[in-house]
Coordinates of C-alpha atoms and ligand atoms in Angstrom, one line a residue:
X1 CA 6.5 -41.2 -18.9
X2 CA 6.5 -41.2 -15.1
X3 CA 4.5 -38.8 -13.0
X4 CA 6.4 -37.4 -10.0
X5 CA 4.7 -38.5 -6.8
X6 CA 4.0 -35.7 -4.4
X7 CA 3.7 -36.8 -0.8
X8 CA 2.6 -34.7 2.1
X9 CA 6.2 -34.5 3.1
X10 CA 7.5 -32.9 -0.1
X11 CA 4.6 -30.5 -0.8
X12 CA 5.4 -26.9 -0.3
X13 CA 3.9 -25.1 2.7
X14 CA 2.3 -21.9 1.5
X15 CA 2.7 -18.7 3.6
X16 CA -1.1 -18.2 3.6
X17 CA -3.6 -20.5 2.0
X18 CA -6.4 -18.2 0.9
X19 CA -7.6 -20.6 -1.8
X20 CA -8.1 -23.3 0.8
X21 CA -10.1 -20.9 3.0
X22 CA -12.3 -20.0 0.1
X23 CA -12.8 -23.6 -0.9
X24 CA -14.6 -24.1 2.4
X25 CA -17.1 -21.5 1.3
X26 CA -17.2 -22.0 -2.5
X27 CA -21.0 -22.4 -2.8
X28 CA -21.8 -19.4 -0.7
X29 CA -19.2 -17.2 -2.4
X30 CA -20.5 -18.3 -5.8
X31 CA -24.0 -17.3 -4.7
X32 CA -22.7 -13.9 -3.6
X33 CA -21.3 -13.3 -7.1
X34 CA -24.6 -14.3 -8.8
X35 CA -26.7 -12.3 -6.4
X36 CA -24.6 -9.2 -7.2
X37 CA -25.0 -9.7 -10.9
X38 CA -28.8 -10.0 -10.8
X39 CA -29.2 -7.2 -8.2
X40 CA -27.8 -4.6 -10.6
X41 CA -26.6 -2.7 -7.6
X42 CA -22.8 -2.3 -7.4
X43 CA -22.0 0.7 -5.3
X44 CA -23.8 1.2 -2.0
X45 CA -27.2 -0.3 -1.4
X46 CA -28.7 -2.9 0.9
X47 CA -25.8 -5.5 0.6
X48 CA -23.4 -2.8 1.9
X49 CA -25.7 -1.8 4.7
X50 CA -26.1 -5.4 5.8
X51 CA -22.3 -5.9 6.0
X52 CA -21.8 -2.5 7.8
X53 CA -24.4 -3.5 10.4
X54 CA -22.8 -7.0 10.8
X55 CA -19.3 -5.5 11.1
X56 CA -20.3 -2.9 13.6
X57 CA -22.0 -5.5 15.8
X58 CA -19.0 -7.8 15.5
X59 CA -16.7 -5.0 16.7
X60 CA -19.1 -4.1 19.6
X61 CA -19.7 -0.5 18.3
X62 CA -22.6 1.4 16.9
X63 CA -21.4 2.4 13.5
X64 CA -19.4 1.0 10.6
X65 CA -18.7 2.8 7.3
X66 CA -17.3 0.7 4.4
X67 CA -14.5 2.4 2.5
X68 CA -12.2 1.4 -0.4
X69 CA -9.2 0.2 1.6
X70 CA -7.5 0.4 5.0
X71 CA -5.2 3.3 4.1
X72 CA -8.2 5.4 3.1
X73 CA -9.9 4.3 6.4
X74 CA -7.0 5.9 8.3
X75 CA -6.8 9.0 6.2
X76 CA -10.6 9.6 6.5
X77 CA -10.6 8.9 10.2
X78 CA -7.8 11.4 10.8
X79 CA -9.3 14.1 8.6
X80 CA -12.8 13.6 10.1
X81 CA -11.3 14.1 13.6
X82 CA -9.9 17.4 12.3
X83 CA -6.3 16.3 12.2
X84 CA -4.3 18.2 9.6
X85 CA -1.4 20.6 8.9
X86 CA 0.4 21.7 12.1
X87 CA -0.7 18.7 14.0
X88 CA 1.6 15.9 15.2
X89 CA 0.4 12.2 15.3
X90 CA 2.2 9.7 17.5
X91 CA 2.6 6.2 15.9
X92 CA 4.9 3.2 16.2
X93 CA 7.9 2.8 13.9
X94 CA 7.3 -0.9 13.6
X95 CA 4.1 -1.0 11.4
X96 CA 3.1 -1.3 7.8
X97 CA 4.0 1.8 5.9
X98 CA 0.3 2.7 5.4
X99 CA -0.1 3.9 9.0
X100 CA 2.6 6.6 8.4
X101 CA 1.4 7.3 4.9
X102 CA -2.1 8.1 6.3
X103 CA -0.7 10.6 8.8
X104 CA 1.2 12.5 6.0
X105 CA -1.7 12.3 3.6
X106 CA -3.9 13.9 6.2
X107 CA -1.4 16.7 6.2
X108 CA 0.0 16.0 9.7
X109 CA 3.5 15.3 11.0
X110 CA 4.3 11.7 12.0
X111 CA 6.0 11.3 15.4
X112 CA 7.5 7.8 15.4
X113 CA 8.1 6.0 18.7
X114 CA 9.8 2.8 19.7
X115 CA 8.1 -0.5 20.7
X116 CA 8.2 -3.0 23.5
X117 CA 10.9 -5.7 22.8
X118 CA 8.5 -8.6 23.8
X119 CA 5.3 -7.6 22.0
X120 CA 6.8 -5.2 19.4
X121 CA 3.8 -2.9 20.2
X122 CA 3.8 0.6 21.7
X123 CA 3.9 1.0 25.5
X124 CA 1.8 3.6 27.3
X125 CA 4.9 5.1 28.9
X126 CA 6.5 5.8 25.4
X127 CA 3.2 7.2 24.1
X128 CA 2.8 9.5 27.1
X129 CA 6.4 10.7 26.7
X130 CA 5.8 11.5 23.0
X131 CA 2.6 13.5 23.5
X132 CA 3.4 17.3 23.3
X133 CA 1.7 20.6 22.7
X134 CA 1.2 19.9 18.9
X135 CA -0.1 16.3 19.3
X136 CA -3.6 15.9 17.9
X137 CA -3.9 12.1 17.9
X138 CA -2.2 8.8 18.7
X139 CA -2.5 5.9 16.3
X140 CA -2.3 2.6 18.2
X141 CA -1.4 -0.3 15.8
X142 CA -2.6 -3.8 16.7
X143 CA 0.4 -5.4 14.9
X144 CA 0.5 -9.1 14.1
X145 CA -3.0 -9.6 15.6
X146 CA -2.8 -8.3 19.1
X147 CA -3.7 -4.9 20.7
X148 CA -1.4 -2.9 22.9
X149 CA -2.8 -1.9 26.3
X150 CA -5.8 0.0 24.9
X151 CA -7.6 0.7 28.2
X152 CA -4.4 2.4 29.5
X153 CA -3.9 4.2 26.1
X154 CA -7.5 5.4 26.2
X155 CA -6.9 6.8 29.7
X156 CA -3.7 8.5 28.7
X157 CA -5.1 10.1 25.5
X158 CA -8.2 11.3 27.3
X159 CA -6.0 12.9 30.0
X160 CA -4.0 14.6 27.3
X161 CA -7.0 15.6 25.3
X162 CA -5.9 14.0 22.1
X163 CA -7.7 11.6 19.9
X164 CA -7.1 7.8 19.9
X165 CA -7.3 6.0 16.5
X166 CA -7.0 2.2 16.3
X167 CA -5.2 0.8 13.3
X168 CA -6.8 -2.6 13.6
X169 CA -6.0 -3.7 10.0
X170 CA -4.3 -6.8 11.4
X171 CA -6.6 -7.5 14.3
X172 CA -10.1 -8.4 13.2
X173 CA -11.7 -10.0 16.3
X174 CA -8.8 -9.5 18.7
X175 CA -9.8 -8.7 22.3
X176 CA -8.3 -7.1 25.4
X177 CA -10.0 -8.4 28.6
X178 CA -12.8 -9.7 26.3
X179 CA -13.5 -6.4 24.6
X180 CA -13.1 -6.3 20.8
X181 CA -10.5 -4.4 18.7
X182 CA -12.3 -1.3 17.3
X183 CA -14.3 -0.5 20.5
X184 CA -11.6 1.4 22.4
X185 CA -10.6 4.3 20.2
X186 CA -12.5 7.4 19.1
X187 CA -12.4 5.6 15.8
X188 CA -10.9 2.4 14.5
X189 CA -9.7 1.4 11.0
X190 CA -9.8 -1.9 9.3
X191 CA -8.4 -3.2 6.0
X192 CA -10.1 -6.1 4.1
X193 CA -7.1 -6.6 1.8
X194 CA -7.3 -10.3 0.8
X195 CA -4.4 -11.4 3.1
X196 CA -6.0 -9.9 6.3
X197 CA -7.8 -12.1 8.8
X198 CA -11.1 -10.9 7.2
X199 CA -10.2 -10.3 3.6
X200 CA -12.3 -9.3 0.6
X201 CA -11.6 -10.7 -2.9
X202 CA -10.0 -7.4 -3.8
X203 CA -9.4 -4.2 -1.8
X204 CA -11.7 -3.0 1.0
X205 CA -11.8 -1.3 4.3
X206 CA -14.0 0.1 7.1
X207 CA -14.1 2.7 9.8
X208 CA -15.9 1.9 13.0
X209 CA -17.0 4.2 15.8
X210 CA -19.6 4.8 18.5
X211 CA -19.8 8.5 17.5
X212 CA -22.7 9.0 15.1
X213 CA -21.5 12.4 14.0
X214 CA -18.0 11.2 13.2
X215 CA -19.5 8.2 11.3
X216 CA -21.7 10.5 9.2
X217 CA -18.8 12.8 8.5
X218 CA -16.7 9.9 7.3
X219 CA -19.5 8.5 5.2
X220 CA -19.9 11.9 3.5
X221 CA -16.2 12.5 3.0
X222 CA -15.8 9.0 1.4
X223 CA -18.6 9.8 -1.0
X224 CA -17.4 13.1 -2.6
X225 CA -18.4 15.2 0.5
X226 CA -22.1 14.7 -0.4
X227 CA -24.6 15.9 2.2
X228 CA -26.3 12.7 3.4
X229 CA -29.4 12.0 1.3
X230 CA -28.5 14.6 -1.4
X231 CA -27.0 13.9 -4.8
X232 CA -25.4 17.2 -5.8
X233 CA -25.0 19.1 -2.6
X234 CA -21.3 19.0 -1.4
X235 CA -20.5 20.6 2.0
X236 CA -16.9 19.5 2.2
X237 CA -14.2 18.4 -0.2
X238 CA -14.4 14.7 0.0
X239 CA -13.1 11.8 -2.2
X240 CA -14.3 8.6 -3.7
X241 CA -13.6 5.8 -1.3
X242 CA -16.4 3.3 -1.2
X243 CA -16.7 -0.4 -0.5
X244 CA -18.2 -2.2 -3.5
X245 CA -21.5 -4.1 -3.0
X246 CA -19.8 -7.2 -4.4
X247 CA -17.1 -7.1 -1.7
X248 CA -19.7 -6.4 1.0
X249 CA -21.6 -9.5 0.0
X250 CA -18.4 -11.6 -0.1
X251 CA -17.3 -10.2 3.3
X252 CA -20.7 -11.0 4.8
X253 CA -20.2 -14.6 3.8
X254 CA -16.6 -14.7 5.2
X255 CA -17.5 -12.9 8.4
X256 CA -19.5 -15.9 9.5
X257 CA -16.3 -18.0 9.5
X258 CA -14.0 -15.4 11.1
X259 CA -14.1 -16.6 14.7
X260 CA -13.5 -20.2 13.5
X261 CA -10.6 -19.1 11.4
X262 CA -9.1 -17.0 14.2
X263 CA -9.4 -20.0 16.6
X264 CA -7.6 -22.2 14.0
X265 CA -4.8 -19.6 13.8
X266 CA -4.5 -19.7 17.6
X267 CA -4.2 -23.5 17.5
X268 CA -1.4 -23.2 14.9
X269 CA 0.5 -20.6 17.0
X270 CA 0.1 -22.7 20.2
X271 CA 1.8 -25.6 18.4
X272 CA 4.6 -23.4 17.2
X273 CA 5.0 -22.0 20.7
X274 CA 5.3 -25.5 22.2
X275 CA 7.9 -26.6 19.6
X276 CA 10.0 -23.4 19.8
X277 CA 10.0 -22.9 23.6
X278 CA 13.5 -22.6 24.9
X279 CA 15.1 -22.3 21.4
X280 CA 16.8 -19.2 19.9
X281 CA 13.6 -18.7 17.7
X282 CA 11.4 -16.6 20.0
X283 CA 7.8 -16.0 19.1
X284 CA 6.6 -12.4 19.7
X285 CA 4.9 -12.5 23.1
X286 CA 1.2 -11.9 23.7
X287 CA 0.2 -9.9 26.8
X288 CA -1.8 -11.7 29.4
X289 CA -4.9 -9.5 28.9
X290 CA -4.7 -9.7 25.1
X291 CA -6.3 -12.4 23.0
X292 CA -4.4 -12.3 19.7
X293 CA -6.0 -13.3 16.4
X294 CA -2.5 -14.0 15.1
X295 CA -2.6 -12.3 11.8
X296 CA 1.1 -13.3 11.5
X297 CA 3.3 -15.8 13.4
X298 CA 6.4 -13.8 13.9
X299 CA 9.6 -15.1 15.4
X300 CA 12.9 -13.3 16.1
X301 CA 15.8 -15.4 15.0
X302 CA 19.6 -14.9 14.7
X303 CA 21.0 -14.9 11.2
X304 CA 17.5 -14.3 9.8
X305 CA 18.4 -14.0 6.1
X306 CA 20.3 -17.3 6.1
X307 CA 17.4 -19.1 8.0
X308 CA 14.9 -17.7 5.6
X309 CA 16.9 -19.0 2.6
X310 CA 17.3 -22.5 4.1
X311 CA 13.5 -22.6 4.7
X312 CA 12.8 -21.5 1.1
X313 CA 15.1 -24.3 -0.2
X314 CA 12.9 -26.8 1.7
X315 CA 9.7 -25.4 0.1
X316 CA 8.7 -23.3 3.1
X317 CA 7.6 -19.7 2.3
X318 CA 8.1 -17.1 5.0
X319 CA 7.8 -13.3 5.1
X320 CA 9.4 -10.3 6.9
X321 CA 7.1 -7.8 8.6
X322 CA 8.9 -5.4 8.2
X323 CA 12.5 -5.4 7.0
X324 CA 12.9 -1.6 7.4
X325 CA 11.1 0.4 10.1
X326 CA 9.0 3.3 8.8
X327 CA 11.2 6.0 10.1
X328 CA 14.2 4.6 8.2
X329 CA 12.3 4.4 4.8
X330 CA 13.5 7.1 2.4
X331 CA 9.9 8.4 2.1
X332 CA 9.7 9.1 5.9
X333 CA 13.3 9.9 6.7
X334 CA 12.6 13.6 7.1
X335 CA 10.5 13.0 10.1
X336 CA 13.2 10.8 11.8
X337 CA 14.1 12.5 15.0
X338 CA 15.9 10.0 17.2
X339 CA 17.1 6.4 17.2
X340 CA 14.5 3.9 17.9
X341 CA 16.7 1.0 19.0
X342 CA 14.1 -1.8 19.6
X343 CA 12.3 -1.3 16.2
X344 CA 15.7 -1.0 14.4
X345 CA 17.2 -4.1 16.0
X346 CA 14.0 -6.2 15.6
X347 CA 13.8 -5.4 11.8
X348 CA 16.9 -7.5 11.3
X349 CA 15.6 -10.6 13.1
X350 CA 11.9 -10.8 12.3
X351 CA 10.7 -13.8 10.4
X352 CA 7.0 -14.5 9.8
X353 CA 6.3 -18.3 9.6
X354 CA 3.6 -19.9 7.4
X355 CA 0.2 -19.4 9.1
X356 CA -3.2 -20.3 7.7
X357 CA -6.5 -21.4 9.4
X358 CA -6.3 -24.5 7.1
X359 CA -2.8 -25.5 8.2
X360 CA -2.5 -29.1 9.4
X361 CA -0.6 -30.2 12.5
X362 CA 1.8 -32.1 10.2
X363 CA 2.6 -28.9 8.3
X364 CA 3.2 -27.0 11.6
X365 CA 5.6 -29.9 12.6
X366 CA 7.3 -29.7 9.3
X367 CA 7.9 -26.0 9.5
X368 CA 9.1 -26.2 13.1
X369 CA 11.5 -29.0 12.3
X370 CA 12.9 -27.2 9.3
X371 CA 13.2 -23.9 11.3
X372 CA 15.0 -25.6 14.2
X373 CA 17.4 -27.5 12.0
X374 CA 18.1 -24.3 10.1
X375 CA 19.1 -22.7 13.4
X376 CA 21.3 -25.6 14.4
X377 CA 23.8 -25.6 11.6
X378 CA 26.5 -23.7 13.4
X379 CA 24.9 -20.3 13.1
X380 CA 26.3 -17.8 15.6
X381 CA 23.8 -17.4 18.4
X382 CA 23.0 -13.9 19.3
X383 CA 21.9 -12.2 22.5
X384 CA 18.7 -13.6 23.8
X385 CA 15.8 -11.2 24.0
X386 CA 14.5 -10.1 27.4
X387 CA 11.7 -12.4 28.6
X388 CA 8.3 -11.2 29.6
Ligands
LIG1 C1 -2.8 -3.6 5.6 C2 -2.6 -2.6 6.6 C3 -3.0 -1.2 6.3 C4 -3.5 -0.7 5.0 O1 -4.6 -1.4 4.5 P1 -4.8 -1.4 2.9 O2 -6.2 -2.0 2.8 O3 -3.8 -2.3 2.3 O4 -4.8 0.0 2.4 C5 -2.8 -0.3 7.4 N1 -2.2 -0.6 8.5 C6 -1.8 -1.9 8.8 C7 -1.1 -2.2 10.1 C8 -1.9 -2.9 7.8 O5 -1.5 -4.1 8.0

């Protein structure tokens, strides 16, 4: 019997190599499991506090509260800010559905706005135009790893007297003029879903803020509305949304590698950018002041579905983030007020390329070659996007 020989050239390129990232930390992650087992402490406790302090410091803020997932982080942040029925919340149409879900779960009305064609993020101009008498908050989404212009959004929301919430679920460690994601808003929300730049080995999330009162309110609301330090005194109707001690330990181990992994992602995207410059496959732009952590490497391509199929046939896994903008999803259609042409057009062209901190230069070359030859097979070229 012959064994098929797998060479580097015929191996599949995974979309995200989480196993490879964990292999680098196998001994430390093993120790975290074992420490949790012998500690006998699984919800709350010192391991959680250690991670919360580490995460707040990393985000350049005073407080972090671990919660069960990123969606809960957003719902709790909005509720703790007092956002609820009768309020409108401004958010981009091009985001993961959880952003919109959180607004509705808090009892508020989502007001979807369009995005910039180069960065696919909200612009300050569009946010300002959408703020009305019922607006209570703006959720800025740091999609694909880069922040929109947070200093300008901060100024605009302060002027209008509305809250600024950062959905930083895709931007762990991203900066704007050197300042970290999470440090601009009244409150910022992170997800530690396994595929995020900092991922748990299960679900997890956090809320970060400089406001001690807000942090205390969120901590209480995430723990059945308990008065802090009391077991059976409940001042508000809360919920159960806590970060497990096990996940906190694993996240503390992985946090030590986050900057290296983000740098490795930047290296991959720089190589993609060099290979794809001047071709019909246009990488989403990064603003000059922004340092992206490249959660995703997104290109806009003509005939996206055909290109994706050709890449799949060559063993290259890609994704689409996101095929339908939130306001066109059945669940959110009733809040659809106007056409949002950039988000709607982009949804048909977006393609997320393989991107892992462990990716080799040879793999990046292979994906780039395959992508360019998929574009060159007589596909009709479409209108080029405006350049930055
Ligand atoms: C992942 C994600 C969320 C939700 O996080 P979960 O932990 O999956 O609940 C929210 N917003 C954005 C932009 C995300 O990418």
